[in-house]
PQR file with spaces between the fields and no chain letter, atoms N, CA, C, O and H, PARSE charges and radii, in Angstrom:
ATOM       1  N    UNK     1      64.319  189.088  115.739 -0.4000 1.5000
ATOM       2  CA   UNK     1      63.852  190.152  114.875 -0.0000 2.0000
ATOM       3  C    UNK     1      64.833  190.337  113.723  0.5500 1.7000
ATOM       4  O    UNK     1      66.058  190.263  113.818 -0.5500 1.4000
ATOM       5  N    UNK     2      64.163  190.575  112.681 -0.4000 1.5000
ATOM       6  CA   UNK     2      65.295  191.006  110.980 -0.0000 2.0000
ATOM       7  C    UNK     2      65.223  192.433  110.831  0.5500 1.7000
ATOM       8  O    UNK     2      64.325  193.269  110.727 -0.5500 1.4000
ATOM       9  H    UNK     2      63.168  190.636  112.604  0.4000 1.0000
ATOM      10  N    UNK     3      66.394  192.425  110.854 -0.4000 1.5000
ATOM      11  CA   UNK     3      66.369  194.031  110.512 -0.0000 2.0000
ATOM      12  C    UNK     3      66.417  194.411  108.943  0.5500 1.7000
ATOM      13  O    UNK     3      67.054  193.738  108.133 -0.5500 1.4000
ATOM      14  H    UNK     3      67.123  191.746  110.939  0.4000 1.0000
ATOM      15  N    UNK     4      65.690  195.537  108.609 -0.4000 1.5000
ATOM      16  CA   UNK     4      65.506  195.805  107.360 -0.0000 2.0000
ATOM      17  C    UNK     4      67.195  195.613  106.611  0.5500 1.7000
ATOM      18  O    UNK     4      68.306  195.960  107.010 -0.5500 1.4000
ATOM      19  H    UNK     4      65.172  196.084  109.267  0.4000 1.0000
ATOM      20  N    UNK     5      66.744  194.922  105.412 -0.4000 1.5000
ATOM      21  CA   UNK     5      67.889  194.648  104.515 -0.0000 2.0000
ATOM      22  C    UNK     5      68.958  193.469  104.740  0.5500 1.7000
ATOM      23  O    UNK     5      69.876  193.215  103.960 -0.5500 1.4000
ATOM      24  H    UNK     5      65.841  194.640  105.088  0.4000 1.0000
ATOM      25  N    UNK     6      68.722  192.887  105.770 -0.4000 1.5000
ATOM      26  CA   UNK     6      69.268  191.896  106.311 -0.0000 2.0000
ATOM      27  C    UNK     6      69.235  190.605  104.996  0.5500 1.7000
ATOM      28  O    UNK     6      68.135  190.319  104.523 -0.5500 1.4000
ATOM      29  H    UNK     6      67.977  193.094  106.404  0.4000 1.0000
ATOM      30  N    UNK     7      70.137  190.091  104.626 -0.4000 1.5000
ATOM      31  CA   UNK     7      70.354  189.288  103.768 -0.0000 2.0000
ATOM      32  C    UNK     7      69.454  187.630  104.721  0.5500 1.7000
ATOM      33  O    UNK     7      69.405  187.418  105.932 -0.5500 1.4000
ATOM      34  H    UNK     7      71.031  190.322  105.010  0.4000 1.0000
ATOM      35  N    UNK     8      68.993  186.930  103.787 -0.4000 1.5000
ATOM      36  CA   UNK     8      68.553  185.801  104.470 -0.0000 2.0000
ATOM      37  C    UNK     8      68.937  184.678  103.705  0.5500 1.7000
ATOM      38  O    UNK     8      68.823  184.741  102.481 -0.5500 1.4000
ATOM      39  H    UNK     8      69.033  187.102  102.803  0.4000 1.0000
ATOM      40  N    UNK     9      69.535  183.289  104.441 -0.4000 1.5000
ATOM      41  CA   UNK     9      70.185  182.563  103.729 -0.0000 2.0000
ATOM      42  C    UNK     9      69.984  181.403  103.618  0.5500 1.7000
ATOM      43  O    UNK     9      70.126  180.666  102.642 -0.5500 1.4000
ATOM      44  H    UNK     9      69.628  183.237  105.435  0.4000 1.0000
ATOM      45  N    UNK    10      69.410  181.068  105.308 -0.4000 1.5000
ATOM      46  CA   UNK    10      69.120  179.911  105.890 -0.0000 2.0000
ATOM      47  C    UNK    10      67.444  179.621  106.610  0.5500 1.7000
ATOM      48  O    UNK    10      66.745  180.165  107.465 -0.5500 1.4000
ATOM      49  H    UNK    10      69.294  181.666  106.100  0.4000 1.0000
ATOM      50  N    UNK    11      67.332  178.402  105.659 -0.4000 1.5000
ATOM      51  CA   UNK    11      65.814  177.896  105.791 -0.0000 2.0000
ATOM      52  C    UNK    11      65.055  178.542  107.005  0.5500 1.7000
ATOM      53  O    UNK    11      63.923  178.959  106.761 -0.5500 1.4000
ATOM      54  H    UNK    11      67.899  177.960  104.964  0.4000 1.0000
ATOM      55  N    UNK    12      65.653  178.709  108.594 -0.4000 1.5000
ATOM      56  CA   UNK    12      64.851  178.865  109.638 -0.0000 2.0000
ATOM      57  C    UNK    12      64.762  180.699  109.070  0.5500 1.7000
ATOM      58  O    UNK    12      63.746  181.330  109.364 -0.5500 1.4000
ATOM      59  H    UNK    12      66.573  178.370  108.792  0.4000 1.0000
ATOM      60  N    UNK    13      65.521  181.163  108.537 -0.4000 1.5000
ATOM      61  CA   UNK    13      65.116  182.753  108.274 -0.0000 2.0000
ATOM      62  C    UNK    13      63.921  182.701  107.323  0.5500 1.7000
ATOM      63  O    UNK    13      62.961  183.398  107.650 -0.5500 1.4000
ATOM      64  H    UNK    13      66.345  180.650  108.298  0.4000 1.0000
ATOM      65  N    UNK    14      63.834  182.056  106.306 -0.4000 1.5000
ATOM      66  CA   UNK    14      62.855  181.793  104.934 -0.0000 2.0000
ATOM      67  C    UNK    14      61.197  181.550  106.410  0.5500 1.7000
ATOM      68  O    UNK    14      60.382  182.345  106.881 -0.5500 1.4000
ATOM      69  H    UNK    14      64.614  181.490  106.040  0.4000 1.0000
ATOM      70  N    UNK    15      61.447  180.108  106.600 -0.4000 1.5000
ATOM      71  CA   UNK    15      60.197  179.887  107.882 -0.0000 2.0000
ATOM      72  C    UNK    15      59.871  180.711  108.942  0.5500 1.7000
ATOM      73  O    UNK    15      58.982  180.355  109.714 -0.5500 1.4000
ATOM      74  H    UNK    15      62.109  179.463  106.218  0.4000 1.0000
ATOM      75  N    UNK    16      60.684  182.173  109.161 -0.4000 1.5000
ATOM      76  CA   UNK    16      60.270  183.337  110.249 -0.0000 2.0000
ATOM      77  C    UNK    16      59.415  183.831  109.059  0.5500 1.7000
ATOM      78  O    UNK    16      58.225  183.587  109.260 -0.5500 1.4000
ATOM      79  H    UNK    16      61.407  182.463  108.533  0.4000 1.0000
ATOM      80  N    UNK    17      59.593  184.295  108.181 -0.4000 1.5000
ATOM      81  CA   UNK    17      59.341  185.484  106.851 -0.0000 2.0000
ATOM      82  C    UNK    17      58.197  184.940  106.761  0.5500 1.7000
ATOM      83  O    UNK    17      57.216  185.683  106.795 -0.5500 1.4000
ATOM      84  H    UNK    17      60.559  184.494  108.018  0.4000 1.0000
ATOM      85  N    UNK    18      57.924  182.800  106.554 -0.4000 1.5000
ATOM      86  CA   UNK    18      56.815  182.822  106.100 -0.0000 2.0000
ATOM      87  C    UNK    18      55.244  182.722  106.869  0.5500 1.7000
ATOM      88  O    UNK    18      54.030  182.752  106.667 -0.5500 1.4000
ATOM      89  H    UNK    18      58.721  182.196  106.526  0.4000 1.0000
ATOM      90  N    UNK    19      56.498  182.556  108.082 -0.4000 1.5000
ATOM      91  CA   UNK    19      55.384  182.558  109.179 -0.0000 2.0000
ATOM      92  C    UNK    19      54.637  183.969  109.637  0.5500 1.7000
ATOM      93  O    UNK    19      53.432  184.221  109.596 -0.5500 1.4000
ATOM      94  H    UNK    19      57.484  182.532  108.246  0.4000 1.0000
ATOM      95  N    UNK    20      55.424  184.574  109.961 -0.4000 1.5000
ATOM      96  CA   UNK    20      55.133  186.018  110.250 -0.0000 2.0000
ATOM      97  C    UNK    20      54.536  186.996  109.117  0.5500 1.7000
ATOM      98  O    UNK    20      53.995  188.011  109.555 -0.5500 1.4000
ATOM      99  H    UNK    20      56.403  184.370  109.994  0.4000 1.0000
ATOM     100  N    UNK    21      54.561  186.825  107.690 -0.4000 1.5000
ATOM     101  CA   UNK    21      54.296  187.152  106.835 -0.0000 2.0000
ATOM     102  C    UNK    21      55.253  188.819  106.469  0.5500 1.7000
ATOM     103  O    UNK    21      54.885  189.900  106.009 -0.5500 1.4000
ATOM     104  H    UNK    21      55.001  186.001  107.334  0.4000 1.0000
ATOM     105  N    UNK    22      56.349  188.381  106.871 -0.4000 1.5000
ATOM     106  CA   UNK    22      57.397  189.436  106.594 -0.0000 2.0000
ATOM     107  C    UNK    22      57.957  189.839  104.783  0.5500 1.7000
ATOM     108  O    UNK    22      58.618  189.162  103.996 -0.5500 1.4000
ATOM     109  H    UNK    22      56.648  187.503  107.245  0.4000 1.0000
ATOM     110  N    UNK    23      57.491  190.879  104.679 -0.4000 1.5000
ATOM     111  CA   UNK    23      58.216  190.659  102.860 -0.0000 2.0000
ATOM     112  C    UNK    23      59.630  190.408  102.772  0.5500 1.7000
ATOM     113  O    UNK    23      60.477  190.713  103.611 -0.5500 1.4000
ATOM     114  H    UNK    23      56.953  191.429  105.318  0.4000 1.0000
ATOM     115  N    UNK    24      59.825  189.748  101.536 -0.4000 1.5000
ATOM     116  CA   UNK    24      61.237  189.407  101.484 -0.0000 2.0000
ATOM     117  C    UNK    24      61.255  190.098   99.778  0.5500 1.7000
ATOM     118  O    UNK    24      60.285  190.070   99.020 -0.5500 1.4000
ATOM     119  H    UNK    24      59.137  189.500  100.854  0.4000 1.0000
ATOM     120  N    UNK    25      62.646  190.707   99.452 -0.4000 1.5000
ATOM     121  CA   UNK    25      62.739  191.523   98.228 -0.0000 2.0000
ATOM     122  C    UNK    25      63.736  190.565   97.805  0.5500 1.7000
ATOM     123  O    UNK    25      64.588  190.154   98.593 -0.5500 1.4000
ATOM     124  H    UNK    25      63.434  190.730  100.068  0.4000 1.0000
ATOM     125  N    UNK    26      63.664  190.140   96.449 -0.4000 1.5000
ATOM     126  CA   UNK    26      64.323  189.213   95.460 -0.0000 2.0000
ATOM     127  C    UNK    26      65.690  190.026   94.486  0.5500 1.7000
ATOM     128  O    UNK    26      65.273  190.838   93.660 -0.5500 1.4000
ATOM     129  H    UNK    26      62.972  190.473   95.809  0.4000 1.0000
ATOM     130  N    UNK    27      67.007  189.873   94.540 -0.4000 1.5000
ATOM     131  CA   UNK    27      67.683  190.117   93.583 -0.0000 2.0000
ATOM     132  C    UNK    27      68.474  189.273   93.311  0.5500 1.7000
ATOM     133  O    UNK    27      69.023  188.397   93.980 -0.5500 1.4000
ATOM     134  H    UNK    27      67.346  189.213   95.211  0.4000 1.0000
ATOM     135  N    UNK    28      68.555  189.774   91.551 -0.4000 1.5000
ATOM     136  CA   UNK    28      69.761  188.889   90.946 -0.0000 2.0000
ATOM     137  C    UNK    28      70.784  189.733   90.410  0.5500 1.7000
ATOM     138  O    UNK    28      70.534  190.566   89.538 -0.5500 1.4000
ATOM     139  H    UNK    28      68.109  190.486   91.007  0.4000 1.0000
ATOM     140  N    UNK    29      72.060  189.537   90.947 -0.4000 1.5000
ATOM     141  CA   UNK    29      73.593  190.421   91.181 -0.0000 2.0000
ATOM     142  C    UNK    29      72.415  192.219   91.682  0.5500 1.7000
ATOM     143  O    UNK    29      71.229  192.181   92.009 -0.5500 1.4000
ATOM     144  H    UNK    29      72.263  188.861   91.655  0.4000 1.0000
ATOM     145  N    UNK    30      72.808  192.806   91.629 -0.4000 1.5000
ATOM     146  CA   UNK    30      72.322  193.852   92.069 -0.0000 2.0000
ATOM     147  C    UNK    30      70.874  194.678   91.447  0.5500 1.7000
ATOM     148  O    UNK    30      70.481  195.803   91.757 -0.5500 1.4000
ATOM     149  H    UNK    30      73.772  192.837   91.364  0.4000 1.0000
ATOM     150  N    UNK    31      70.350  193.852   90.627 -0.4000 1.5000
ATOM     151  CA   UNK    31      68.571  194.304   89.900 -0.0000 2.0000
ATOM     152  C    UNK    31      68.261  193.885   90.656  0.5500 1.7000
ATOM     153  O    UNK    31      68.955  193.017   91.187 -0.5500 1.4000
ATOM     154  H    UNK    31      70.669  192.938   90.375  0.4000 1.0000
ATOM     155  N    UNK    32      66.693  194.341   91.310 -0.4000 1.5000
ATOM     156  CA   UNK    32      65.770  194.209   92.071 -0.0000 2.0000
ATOM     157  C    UNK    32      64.890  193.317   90.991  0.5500 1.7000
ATOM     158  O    UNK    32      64.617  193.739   89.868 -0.5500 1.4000
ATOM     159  H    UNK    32      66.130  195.046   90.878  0.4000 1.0000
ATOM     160  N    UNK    33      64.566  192.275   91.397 -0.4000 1.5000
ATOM     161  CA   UNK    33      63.649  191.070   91.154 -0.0000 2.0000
ATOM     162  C    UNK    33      62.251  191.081   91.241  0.5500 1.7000
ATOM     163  O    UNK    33      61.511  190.957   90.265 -0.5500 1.4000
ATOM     164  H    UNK    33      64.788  191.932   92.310  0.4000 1.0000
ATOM     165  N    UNK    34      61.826  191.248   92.564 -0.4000 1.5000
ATOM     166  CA   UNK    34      60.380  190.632   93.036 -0.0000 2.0000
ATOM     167  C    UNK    34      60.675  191.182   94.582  0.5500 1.7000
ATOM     168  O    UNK    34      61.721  191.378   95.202 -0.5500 1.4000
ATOM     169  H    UNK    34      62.427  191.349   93.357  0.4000 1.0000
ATOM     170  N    UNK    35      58.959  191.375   94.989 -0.4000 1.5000
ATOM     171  CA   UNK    35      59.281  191.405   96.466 -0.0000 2.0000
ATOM     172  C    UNK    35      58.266  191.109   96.617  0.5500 1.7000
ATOM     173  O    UNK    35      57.375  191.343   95.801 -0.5500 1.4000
ATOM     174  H    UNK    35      58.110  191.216   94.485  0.4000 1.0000
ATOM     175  N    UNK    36      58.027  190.232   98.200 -0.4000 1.5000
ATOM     176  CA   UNK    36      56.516  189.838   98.299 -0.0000 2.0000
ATOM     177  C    UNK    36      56.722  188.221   99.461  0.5500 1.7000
ATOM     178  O    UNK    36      57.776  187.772   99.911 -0.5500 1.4000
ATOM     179  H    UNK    36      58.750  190.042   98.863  0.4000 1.0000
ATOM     180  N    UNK    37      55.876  187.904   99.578 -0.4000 1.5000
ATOM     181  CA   UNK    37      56.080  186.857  100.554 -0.0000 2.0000
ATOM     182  C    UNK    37      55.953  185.666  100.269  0.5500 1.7000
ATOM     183  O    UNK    37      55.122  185.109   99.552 -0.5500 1.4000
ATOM     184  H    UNK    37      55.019  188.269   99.213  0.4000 1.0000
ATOM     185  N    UNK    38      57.570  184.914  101.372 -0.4000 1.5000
ATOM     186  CA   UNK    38      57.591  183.360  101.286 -0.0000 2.0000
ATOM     187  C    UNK    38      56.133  182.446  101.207  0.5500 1.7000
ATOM     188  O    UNK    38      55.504  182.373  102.262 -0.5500 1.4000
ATOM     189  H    UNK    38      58.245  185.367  101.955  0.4000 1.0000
ATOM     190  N    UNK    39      55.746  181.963  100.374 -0.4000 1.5000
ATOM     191  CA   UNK    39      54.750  180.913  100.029 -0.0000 2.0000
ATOM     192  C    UNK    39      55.475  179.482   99.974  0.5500 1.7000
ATOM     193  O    UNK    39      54.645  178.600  100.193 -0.5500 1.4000
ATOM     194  H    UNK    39      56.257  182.022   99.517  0.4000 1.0000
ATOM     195  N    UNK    40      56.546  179.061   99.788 -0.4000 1.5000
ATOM     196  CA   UNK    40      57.703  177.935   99.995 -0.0000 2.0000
ATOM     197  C    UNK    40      58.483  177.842  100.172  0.5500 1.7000
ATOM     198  O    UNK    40      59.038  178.932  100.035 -0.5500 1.4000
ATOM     199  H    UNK    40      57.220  179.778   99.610  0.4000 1.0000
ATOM     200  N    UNK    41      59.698  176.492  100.722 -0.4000 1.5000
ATOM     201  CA   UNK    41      61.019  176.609  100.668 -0.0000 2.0000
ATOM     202  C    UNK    41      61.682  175.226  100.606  0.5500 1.7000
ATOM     203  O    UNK    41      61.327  174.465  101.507 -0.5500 1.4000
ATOM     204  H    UNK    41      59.248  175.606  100.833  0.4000 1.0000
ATOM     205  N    UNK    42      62.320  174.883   99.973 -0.4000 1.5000
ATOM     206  CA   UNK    42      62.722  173.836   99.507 -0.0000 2.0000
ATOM     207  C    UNK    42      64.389  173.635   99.374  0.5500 1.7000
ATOM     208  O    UNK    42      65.008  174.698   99.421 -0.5500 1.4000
ATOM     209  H    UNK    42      62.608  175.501   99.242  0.4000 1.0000
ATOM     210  N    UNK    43      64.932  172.820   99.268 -0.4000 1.5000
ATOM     211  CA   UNK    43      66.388  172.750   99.608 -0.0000 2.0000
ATOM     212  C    UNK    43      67.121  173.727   98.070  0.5500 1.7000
ATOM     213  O    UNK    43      68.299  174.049   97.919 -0.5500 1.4000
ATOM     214  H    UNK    43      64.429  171.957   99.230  0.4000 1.0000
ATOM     215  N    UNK    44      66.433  173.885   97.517 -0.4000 1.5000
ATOM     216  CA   UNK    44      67.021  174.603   96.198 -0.0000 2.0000
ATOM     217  C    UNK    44      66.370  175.904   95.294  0.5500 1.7000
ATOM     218  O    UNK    44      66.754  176.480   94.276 -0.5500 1.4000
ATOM     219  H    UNK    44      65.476  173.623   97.640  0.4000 1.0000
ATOM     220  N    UNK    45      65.198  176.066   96.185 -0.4000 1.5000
ATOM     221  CA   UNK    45      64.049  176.874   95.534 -0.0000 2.0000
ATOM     222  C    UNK    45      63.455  178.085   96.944  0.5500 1.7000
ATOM     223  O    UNK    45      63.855  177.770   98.066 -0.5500 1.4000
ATOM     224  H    UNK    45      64.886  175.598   97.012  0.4000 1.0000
ATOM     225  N    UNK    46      62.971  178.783   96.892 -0.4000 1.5000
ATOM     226  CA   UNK    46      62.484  179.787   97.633 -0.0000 2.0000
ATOM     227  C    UNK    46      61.309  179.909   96.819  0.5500 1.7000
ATOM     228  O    UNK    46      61.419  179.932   95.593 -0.5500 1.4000
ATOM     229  H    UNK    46      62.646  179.038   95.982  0.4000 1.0000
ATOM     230  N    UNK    47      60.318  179.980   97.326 -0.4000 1.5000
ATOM     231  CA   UNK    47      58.634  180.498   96.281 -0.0000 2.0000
ATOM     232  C    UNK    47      58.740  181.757   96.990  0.5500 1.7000
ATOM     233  O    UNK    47      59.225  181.795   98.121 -0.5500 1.4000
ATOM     234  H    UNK    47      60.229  179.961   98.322  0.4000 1.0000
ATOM     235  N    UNK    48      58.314  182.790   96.395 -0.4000 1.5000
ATOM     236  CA   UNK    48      57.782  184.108   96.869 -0.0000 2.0000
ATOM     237  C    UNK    48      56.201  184.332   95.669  0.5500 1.7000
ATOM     238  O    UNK    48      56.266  184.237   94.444 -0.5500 1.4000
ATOM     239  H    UNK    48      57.919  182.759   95.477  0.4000 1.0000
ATOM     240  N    UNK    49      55.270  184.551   96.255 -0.4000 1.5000
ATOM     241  CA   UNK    49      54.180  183.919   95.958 -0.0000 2.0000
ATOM     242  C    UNK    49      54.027  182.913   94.885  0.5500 1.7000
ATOM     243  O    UNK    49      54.633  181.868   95.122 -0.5500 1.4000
ATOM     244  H    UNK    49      55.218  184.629   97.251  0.4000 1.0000
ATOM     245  N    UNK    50      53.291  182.955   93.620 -0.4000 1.5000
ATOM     246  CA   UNK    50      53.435  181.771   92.843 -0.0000 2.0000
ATOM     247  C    UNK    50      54.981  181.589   91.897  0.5500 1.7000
ATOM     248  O    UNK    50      55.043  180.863   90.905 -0.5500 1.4000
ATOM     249  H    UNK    50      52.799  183.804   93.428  0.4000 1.0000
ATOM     250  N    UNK    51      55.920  182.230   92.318 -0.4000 1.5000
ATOM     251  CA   UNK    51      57.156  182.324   91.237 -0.0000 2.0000
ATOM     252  C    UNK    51      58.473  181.369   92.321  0.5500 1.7000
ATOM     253  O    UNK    51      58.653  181.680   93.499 -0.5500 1.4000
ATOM     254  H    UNK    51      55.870  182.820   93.124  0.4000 1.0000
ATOM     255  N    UNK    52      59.039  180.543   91.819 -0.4000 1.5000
ATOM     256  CA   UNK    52      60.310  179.637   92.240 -0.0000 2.0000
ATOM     257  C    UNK    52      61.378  180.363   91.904  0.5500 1.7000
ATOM     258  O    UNK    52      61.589  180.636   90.722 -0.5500 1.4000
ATOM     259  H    UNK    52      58.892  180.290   90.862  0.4000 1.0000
ATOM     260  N    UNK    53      62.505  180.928   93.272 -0.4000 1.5000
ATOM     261  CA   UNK    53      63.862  181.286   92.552 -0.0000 2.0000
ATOM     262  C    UNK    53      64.963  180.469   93.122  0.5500 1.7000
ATOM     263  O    UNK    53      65.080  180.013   94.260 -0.5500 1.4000
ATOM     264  H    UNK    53      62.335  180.706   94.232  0.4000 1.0000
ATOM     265  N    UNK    54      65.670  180.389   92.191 -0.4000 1.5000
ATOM     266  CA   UNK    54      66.994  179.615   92.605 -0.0000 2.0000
ATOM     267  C    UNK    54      67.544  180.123   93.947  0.5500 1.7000
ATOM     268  O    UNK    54      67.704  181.332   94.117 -0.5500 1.4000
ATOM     269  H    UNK    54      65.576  180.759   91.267  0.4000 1.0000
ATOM     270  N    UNK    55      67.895  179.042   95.099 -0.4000 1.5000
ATOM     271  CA   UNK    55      68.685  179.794   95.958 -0.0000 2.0000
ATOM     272  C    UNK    55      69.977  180.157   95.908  0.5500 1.7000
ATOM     273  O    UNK    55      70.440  180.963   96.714 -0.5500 1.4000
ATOM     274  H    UNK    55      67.765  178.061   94.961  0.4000 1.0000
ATOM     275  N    UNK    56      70.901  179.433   94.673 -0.4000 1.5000
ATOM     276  CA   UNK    56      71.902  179.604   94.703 -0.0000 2.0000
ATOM     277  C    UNK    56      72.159  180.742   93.355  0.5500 1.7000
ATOM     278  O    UNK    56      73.308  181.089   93.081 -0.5500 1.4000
ATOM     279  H    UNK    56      70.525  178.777   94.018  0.4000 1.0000
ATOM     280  N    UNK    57      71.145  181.185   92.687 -0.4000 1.5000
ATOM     281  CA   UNK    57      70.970  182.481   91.890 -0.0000 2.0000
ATOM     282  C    UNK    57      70.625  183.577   92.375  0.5500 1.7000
ATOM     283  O    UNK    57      71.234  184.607   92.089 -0.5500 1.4000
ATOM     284  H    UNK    57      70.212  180.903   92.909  0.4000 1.0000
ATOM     285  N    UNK    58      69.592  183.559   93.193 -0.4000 1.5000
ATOM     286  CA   UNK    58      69.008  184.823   93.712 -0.0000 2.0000
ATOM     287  C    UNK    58      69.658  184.696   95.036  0.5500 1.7000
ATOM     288  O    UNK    58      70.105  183.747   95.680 -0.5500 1.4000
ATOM     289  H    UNK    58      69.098  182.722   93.426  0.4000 1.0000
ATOM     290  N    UNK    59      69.514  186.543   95.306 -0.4000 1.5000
ATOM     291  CA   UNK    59      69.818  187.029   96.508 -0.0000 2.0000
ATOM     292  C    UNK    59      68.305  187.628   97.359  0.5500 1.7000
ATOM     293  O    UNK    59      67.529  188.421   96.826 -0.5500 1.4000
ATOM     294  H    UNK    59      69.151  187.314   94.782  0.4000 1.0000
ATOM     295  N    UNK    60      68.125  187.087   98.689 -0.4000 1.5000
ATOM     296  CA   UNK    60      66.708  187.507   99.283 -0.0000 2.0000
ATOM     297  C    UNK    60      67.168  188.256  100.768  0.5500 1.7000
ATOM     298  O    UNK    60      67.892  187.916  101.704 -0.5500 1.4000
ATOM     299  H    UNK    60      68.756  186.443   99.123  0.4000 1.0000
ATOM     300  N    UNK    61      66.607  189.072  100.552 -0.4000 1.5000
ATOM     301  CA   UNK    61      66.900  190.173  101.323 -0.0000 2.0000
ATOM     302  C    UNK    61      65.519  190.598  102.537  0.5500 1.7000
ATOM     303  O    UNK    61      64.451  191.108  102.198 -0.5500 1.4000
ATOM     304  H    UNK    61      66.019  189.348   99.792  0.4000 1.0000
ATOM     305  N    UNK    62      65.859  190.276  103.773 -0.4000 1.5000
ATOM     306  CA   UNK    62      64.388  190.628  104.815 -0.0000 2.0000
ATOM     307  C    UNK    62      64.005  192.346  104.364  0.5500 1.7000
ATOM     308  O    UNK    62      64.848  193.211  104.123 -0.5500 1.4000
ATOM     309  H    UNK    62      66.727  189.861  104.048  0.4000 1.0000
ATOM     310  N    UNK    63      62.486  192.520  104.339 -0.4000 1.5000
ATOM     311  CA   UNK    63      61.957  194.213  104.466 -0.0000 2.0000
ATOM     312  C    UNK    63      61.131  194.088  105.468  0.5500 1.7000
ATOM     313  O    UNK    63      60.029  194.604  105.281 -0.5500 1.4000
ATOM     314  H    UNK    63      61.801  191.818  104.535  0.4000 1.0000
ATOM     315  N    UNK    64      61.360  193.393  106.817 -0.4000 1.5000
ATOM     316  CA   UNK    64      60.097  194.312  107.616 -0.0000 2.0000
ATOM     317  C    UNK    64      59.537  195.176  107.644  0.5500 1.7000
ATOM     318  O    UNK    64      60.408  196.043  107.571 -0.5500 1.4000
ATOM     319  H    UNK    64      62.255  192.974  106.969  0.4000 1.0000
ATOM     320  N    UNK    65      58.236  195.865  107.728 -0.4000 1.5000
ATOM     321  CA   UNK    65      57.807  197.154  107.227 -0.0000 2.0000
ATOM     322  C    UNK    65      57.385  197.913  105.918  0.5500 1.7000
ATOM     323  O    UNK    65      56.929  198.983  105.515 -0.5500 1.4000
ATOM     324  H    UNK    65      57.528  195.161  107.787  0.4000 1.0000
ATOM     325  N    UNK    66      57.778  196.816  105.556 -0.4000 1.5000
ATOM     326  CA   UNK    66      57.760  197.439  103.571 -0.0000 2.0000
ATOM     327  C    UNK    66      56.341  197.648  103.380  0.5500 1.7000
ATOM     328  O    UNK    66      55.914  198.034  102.292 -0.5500 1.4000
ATOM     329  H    UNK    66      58.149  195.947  105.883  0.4000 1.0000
């Protein structure tokens, strides 16, 4: 289980989110981005529906419940 706000870093966390259809909230340094659900994941990219973010730019954060 992810607890709300839980930072996510690693691919098998991205594949719970996208399986389960858990929202994940997008930031870059501390602005709020995007929030909404894993649609991909790729060794360098995260999709959260049709939009690609850098993994090593953005910060993705679990919201169960949101």
């Amino acid at each position: 289980m992810y607890l709300f706000g839980q930072i996510l870093t690693q691919d098998i966390h991205f594949l719970h989110h996208m399986e389960h259809e858990i929202p994940v909230q997008v930031y870059l340094g501390a602005q709020h981005a995007d929030i909404g659900f894993v649609s991909g994941i790729s060794p360098h990219f995260i999709r959260i529906g049709p939009v690609y973010y850098t993994r090593g730019v953005y910060r993705f954060v679990s919201r169960p419940g949101y």
